[in-house]
Short mmCIF file of C-alpha atoms in Angstrom, two decimals:
data_model
loop_
_atom_site.label_atom_id
_atom_site.label_comp_id
_atom_site.label_asym_id
_atom_site.label_seq_id
_atom_site.Cartn_x
_atom_site.Cartn_y
_atom_site.Cartn_z
CA MET A 1 111.67 123.12 53.50
CA THR A 2 113.30 125.78 55.67
CA ASP A 3 116.49 125.15 57.67
CA HIS A 4 115.19 126.72 60.89
CA ALA A 5 112.86 125.00 63.34
CA PRO A 6 109.21 125.23 62.31
CA ALA A 7 106.60 127.01 64.34
CA LEU A 8 104.59 125.03 66.87
CA PRO A 9 100.90 124.92 67.77
CA PRO A 10 100.00 126.82 70.96
CA VAL A 11 100.32 124.85 74.19
CA THR A 12 97.26 124.50 76.42
CA ASP A 13 95.95 122.26 79.20
CA ARG A 14 94.12 118.99 78.63
CA ALA A 15 90.63 120.43 79.23
CA ALA A 16 91.08 123.25 76.71
CA PHE A 17 92.61 120.84 74.20
CA GLU A 18 89.70 118.42 74.46
CA ALA A 19 87.19 121.28 74.15
CA GLU A 20 88.76 122.42 70.84
CA LEU A 21 88.96 118.85 69.60
CA ASP A 22 85.26 118.34 70.39
CA LYS A 23 84.42 121.33 68.18
CA LEU A 24 86.49 119.90 65.32
CA ARG A 25 84.94 116.46 65.83
CA VAL A 26 81.54 117.84 64.84
CA ARG A 27 82.98 118.86 61.48
CA GLU A 28 84.84 115.55 61.10
CA LYS A 29 81.64 113.59 61.68
CA ALA A 30 79.78 115.78 59.17
CA HIS A 31 82.57 115.13 56.67
CA THR A 32 82.27 111.37 57.24
CA ARG A 33 78.49 111.45 56.77
CA GLU A 34 78.83 113.50 53.58
CA GLY A 35 81.35 110.98 52.26
CA ASP A 36 78.86 108.20 53.01
CA ALA A 37 76.14 110.13 51.16
CA ILE A 38 78.39 110.64 48.13
CA ALA A 39 79.24 106.92 48.09
CA ALA A 40 75.52 106.13 48.23
CA ALA A 41 74.92 108.42 45.24
CA ARG A 42 77.80 106.76 43.40
CA ARG A 43 76.12 103.38 43.88
CA ARG A 44 73.01 104.79 42.18
CA LEU A 45 74.74 106.05 39.05
CA PRO A 46 73.71 104.57 35.70
CA MET A 47 76.32 102.59 33.78
CA VAL A 48 77.53 102.38 30.20
CA GLU A 49 78.50 99.22 28.35
CA VAL A 50 82.10 98.71 27.28
CA ASP A 51 83.31 96.17 24.75
CA ALA A 52 84.33 93.21 26.92
CA GLY A 53 86.64 91.98 24.15
CA LEU A 54 88.89 95.04 24.11
CA GLU A 55 92.47 93.80 23.96
CA LEU A 56 95.04 94.15 26.72
CA THR A 57 98.52 92.67 26.95
CA GLY A 58 99.37 90.52 29.96
CA PRO A 59 102.21 88.22 31.00
CA ASP A 60 101.14 85.55 28.50
CA GLY A 61 100.28 87.89 25.65
CA PRO A 62 96.92 89.23 24.47
CA VAL A 63 93.95 89.04 26.86
CA THR A 64 90.65 90.88 27.03
CA LEU A 65 89.15 93.38 29.42
CA LEU A 66 86.82 90.60 30.55
CA ASP A 67 89.83 88.43 31.41
CA ALA A 68 91.17 91.17 33.69
CA PHE A 69 88.23 90.60 36.07
CA GLU A 70 89.82 87.24 36.98
CA GLY A 71 86.32 85.81 37.31
CA ARG A 72 85.17 88.36 39.87
CA ARG A 73 82.12 90.57 39.46
CA GLN A 74 83.86 93.96 39.75
CA LEU A 75 87.11 95.49 38.52
CA LEU A 76 88.90 98.61 39.71
CA ALA A 77 91.39 99.58 37.02
CA TYR A 78 94.15 102.12 37.56
CA TYR A 79 95.40 103.60 34.27
CA PHE A 80 99.09 104.15 34.95
CA MET A 81 100.69 106.99 32.98
CA TRP A 82 103.79 106.06 31.01
CA HIS A 83 106.53 108.30 29.61
CA HIS A 84 107.68 106.45 26.50
CA GLY A 85 111.43 106.06 26.15
CA HIS A 86 112.17 107.43 29.62
CA PRO A 87 114.18 105.47 32.20
CA ALA A 88 112.70 104.47 35.55
CA ALA A 89 113.79 107.76 37.13
CA GLY A 90 111.67 109.65 34.59
CA GLN A 91 108.44 107.73 35.04
CA CYS A 92 105.32 109.28 36.57
CA GLU A 93 105.82 110.25 40.21
CA GLY A 94 102.07 110.51 40.78
CA CYS A 95 101.30 107.03 39.46
CA THR A 96 104.29 105.65 41.38
CA TRP A 97 102.81 107.21 44.53
CA CYS A 98 99.46 105.54 43.82
CA GLY A 99 100.97 102.16 42.97
CA SER A 100 103.07 102.17 46.12
CA GLN A 101 99.95 102.41 48.30
CA VAL A 102 98.28 99.27 46.94
CA ARG A 103 99.53 96.15 48.71
CA GLU A 104 97.02 93.80 50.34
CA LEU A 105 94.27 92.88 47.86
CA SER A 106 92.50 90.14 49.81
CA TYR A 107 90.00 92.56 51.34
CA LEU A 108 88.95 93.67 47.86
CA HIS A 109 88.79 90.06 46.69
CA SER A 110 86.51 89.22 49.62
CA ARG A 111 84.00 91.70 48.16
CA ASP A 112 84.27 90.21 44.65
CA ILE A 113 86.53 93.06 43.44
CA THR A 114 89.69 92.71 41.36
CA TYR A 115 92.22 95.54 41.37
CA ALA A 116 94.51 95.78 38.34
CA VAL A 117 96.81 98.28 36.68
CA LEU A 118 96.19 98.99 32.99
CA CYS A 119 99.39 100.72 31.99
CA GLN A 120 99.42 103.28 29.21
CA GLY A 121 102.81 101.98 28.06
CA PRO A 122 104.22 98.76 26.58
CA TYR A 123 103.88 95.64 28.68
CA GLU A 124 107.46 94.36 29.05
CA GLU A 125 109.01 97.73 29.81
CA SER A 126 106.32 98.79 32.28
CA ARG A 127 106.19 95.36 33.94
CA ARG A 128 109.91 95.70 34.71
CA TYR A 129 109.08 98.99 36.42
CA ARG A 130 106.47 97.20 38.54
CA ASP A 131 108.97 94.48 39.42
CA PHE A 132 111.67 97.02 40.31
CA LEU A 133 109.30 98.56 42.85
CA GLY A 134 108.34 95.19 44.31
CA TRP A 135 104.67 95.43 43.41
CA ASP A 136 102.62 92.30 42.73
CA MET A 137 99.22 93.59 41.66
CA PRO A 138 97.88 92.33 38.29
CA TRP A 139 99.51 94.36 35.52
CA TYR A 140 98.50 94.79 31.89
CA SER A 141 99.30 97.08 29.02
CA ALA A 142 96.24 98.95 27.76
CA VAL A 143 98.03 100.26 24.66
CA PRO A 144 96.11 98.07 22.15
CA SER A 145 92.75 99.57 23.22
CA LEU A 146 93.63 102.74 25.11
CA ASP A 147 91.62 105.20 23.04
CA ARG A 148 88.48 103.08 23.31
CA LEU A 149 88.93 102.30 27.00
CA LEU A 150 89.30 106.00 27.81
CA THR A 151 86.90 107.27 25.18
CA GLY A 152 86.14 110.97 25.61
CA ARG A 153 88.90 111.38 28.20
CA ARG A 154 92.45 112.57 27.98
CA VAL A 155 94.85 109.71 27.34
CA GLY A 156 98.14 110.18 29.18
CA MET A 157 96.63 111.13 32.54
CA MET A 158 96.14 108.93 35.59
CA HIS A 159 92.61 107.51 35.75
CA LEU A 160 90.82 105.21 38.17
CA VAL A 161 87.85 103.41 36.61
CA SER A 162 85.25 101.09 38.13
CA TYR A 163 83.77 98.29 36.02
CA LEU A 164 80.96 95.81 36.67
CA ARG A 165 80.56 92.45 34.93
CA ASP A 166 77.20 90.90 34.12
CA GLY A 167 78.02 87.50 32.66
CA ASP A 168 80.15 88.22 29.61
CA ARG A 169 79.12 91.86 29.39
CA VAL A 170 81.18 94.67 30.94
CA PHE A 171 79.91 98.05 32.12
CA GLU A 172 81.69 101.17 33.32
CA THR A 173 80.10 102.55 36.49
CA TRP A 174 82.39 105.43 37.62
CA TRP A 175 85.72 107.07 36.92
CA THR A 176 87.96 109.82 38.25
CA THR A 177 91.32 111.44 37.59
CA ASN A 178 93.76 113.97 39.08
CA ARG A 179 93.22 114.29 42.84
CA GLY A 180 90.31 111.89 42.65
CA VAL A 181 92.82 109.03 42.57
CA GLU A 182 93.79 109.90 46.16
CA SER A 183 91.16 107.31 47.04
CA VAL A 184 93.90 104.66 46.68
CA ASP A 185 96.25 106.51 49.01
CA ASN A 186 96.88 106.13 52.70
CA SER A 187 100.07 108.18 53.17
CA TYR A 188 98.42 111.53 52.46
CA ARG A 189 95.42 110.58 54.60
CA LEU A 190 97.76 109.89 57.50
CA MET A 191 99.70 113.11 56.87
CA ASP A 192 96.41 115.02 57.07
CA LEU A 193 96.03 113.81 60.67
CA THR A 194 99.33 115.36 61.80
CA ALA A 195 100.00 118.90 63.03
CA TYR A 196 102.00 119.87 59.92
CA GLY A 197 99.84 118.07 57.35
CA ARG A 198 101.20 117.41 53.85
CA GLN A 199 103.53 120.43 54.02
CA GLU A 200 102.62 121.50 50.48
CA PRO A 201 102.12 125.12 49.36
CA TRP A 202 98.43 124.84 48.47
CA GLU A 203 97.45 123.90 52.04
CA GLU A 204 96.04 126.55 54.35
CA SER A 205 98.37 126.42 57.37
CA PRO A 206 99.50 128.90 60.05
CA ASP A 207 102.53 131.08 59.41
CA GLY A 208 105.79 129.32 60.15
CA TRP A 209 104.52 125.83 59.35
CA PRO A 210 106.99 123.73 57.30
CA ARG A 211 106.16 123.49 53.63
CA SER A 212 107.74 122.49 50.36
CA GLU A 213 107.87 124.76 47.34
CA GLU A 214 106.50 121.91 45.23
CA TYR A 215 102.76 121.65 44.64
CA ILE A 216 102.78 117.90 45.22
CA ARG A 217 106.01 116.58 46.71
CA LEU A 218 106.33 113.03 45.44
CA SER A 219 109.96 113.04 44.27
CA HIS A 220 113.34 113.43 45.93
CA ASN A 221 116.66 114.11 44.19
CA GLY A 222 115.15 113.63 40.75
CA ARG A 223 113.30 110.36 41.36
CA PRO A 224 109.95 109.22 42.71
CA ILE A 225 110.44 108.72 46.45
CA PRO A 226 109.83 104.91 46.52
CA HIS A 227 112.79 104.36 44.17
CA TRP A 228 115.42 105.12 46.77
CA PRO A 229 114.86 102.24 49.23
CA ARG A 230 114.62 99.80 46.32
CA LEU A 231 117.94 101.01 44.86
CA GLU A 232 119.58 100.92 48.28
CA ALA A 233 118.43 97.30 48.62
CA GLY A 234 120.18 96.45 45.34
CA HIS A 235 117.21 96.19 43.00
CA SER A 236 117.83 97.09 39.35
CA ASP A 237 115.79 99.83 37.71
CA ASP A 238 116.83 98.81 34.16
CA LEU A 239 113.69 98.79 32.02
CA THR A 240 115.37 97.46 28.88
CA GLY A 241 115.75 93.87 30.04
#
């Protein structure tokens, strides 16, 4: 960020402003309709069976992938990256960003969907990280079955995977990684509605707009951003127990 005041959009009268907004609205509506069409295509994808008995670790010990559905028909699983042996300050800023967006799950539950984190690290250590950040979503370690759960994909990256249950059988219906996981985010979506946007260097913005030198600015002073209010409130980030 620069120290001097950022540039400003040009000032106009209300009529000219509304005329320009009307032009943009055409593109926004087209974008919405294309998103609807993509979602419709996603619902028509084939699916592949996954071993429902693949082992996870939960608060009471070993459970299965089928157990993680909590009796619901669908499961959205976020595969949280984990840096083994690192303290809380060194854990994944991107996954912390994603986890911090997920709060109210009742709307998902009303559509027969369970949301859960399948962490790519050990249960006790990673669960303490969840507790430090004040999250309460279902949390499991996927370490016992990680290679099979993410077969053909790079382990150690963030992944969002959609599963469907048919009785005791489990099927994978869709997955994404990298910027695809922005589907869980609301902060960036809200930033995109503002004049200055995300303020990141990859964005196409007018000259003089504020921007960070970082590609994705999710940390501050060496920590993921959500750590700071939790530390200031007195919560411990000790992952060793």
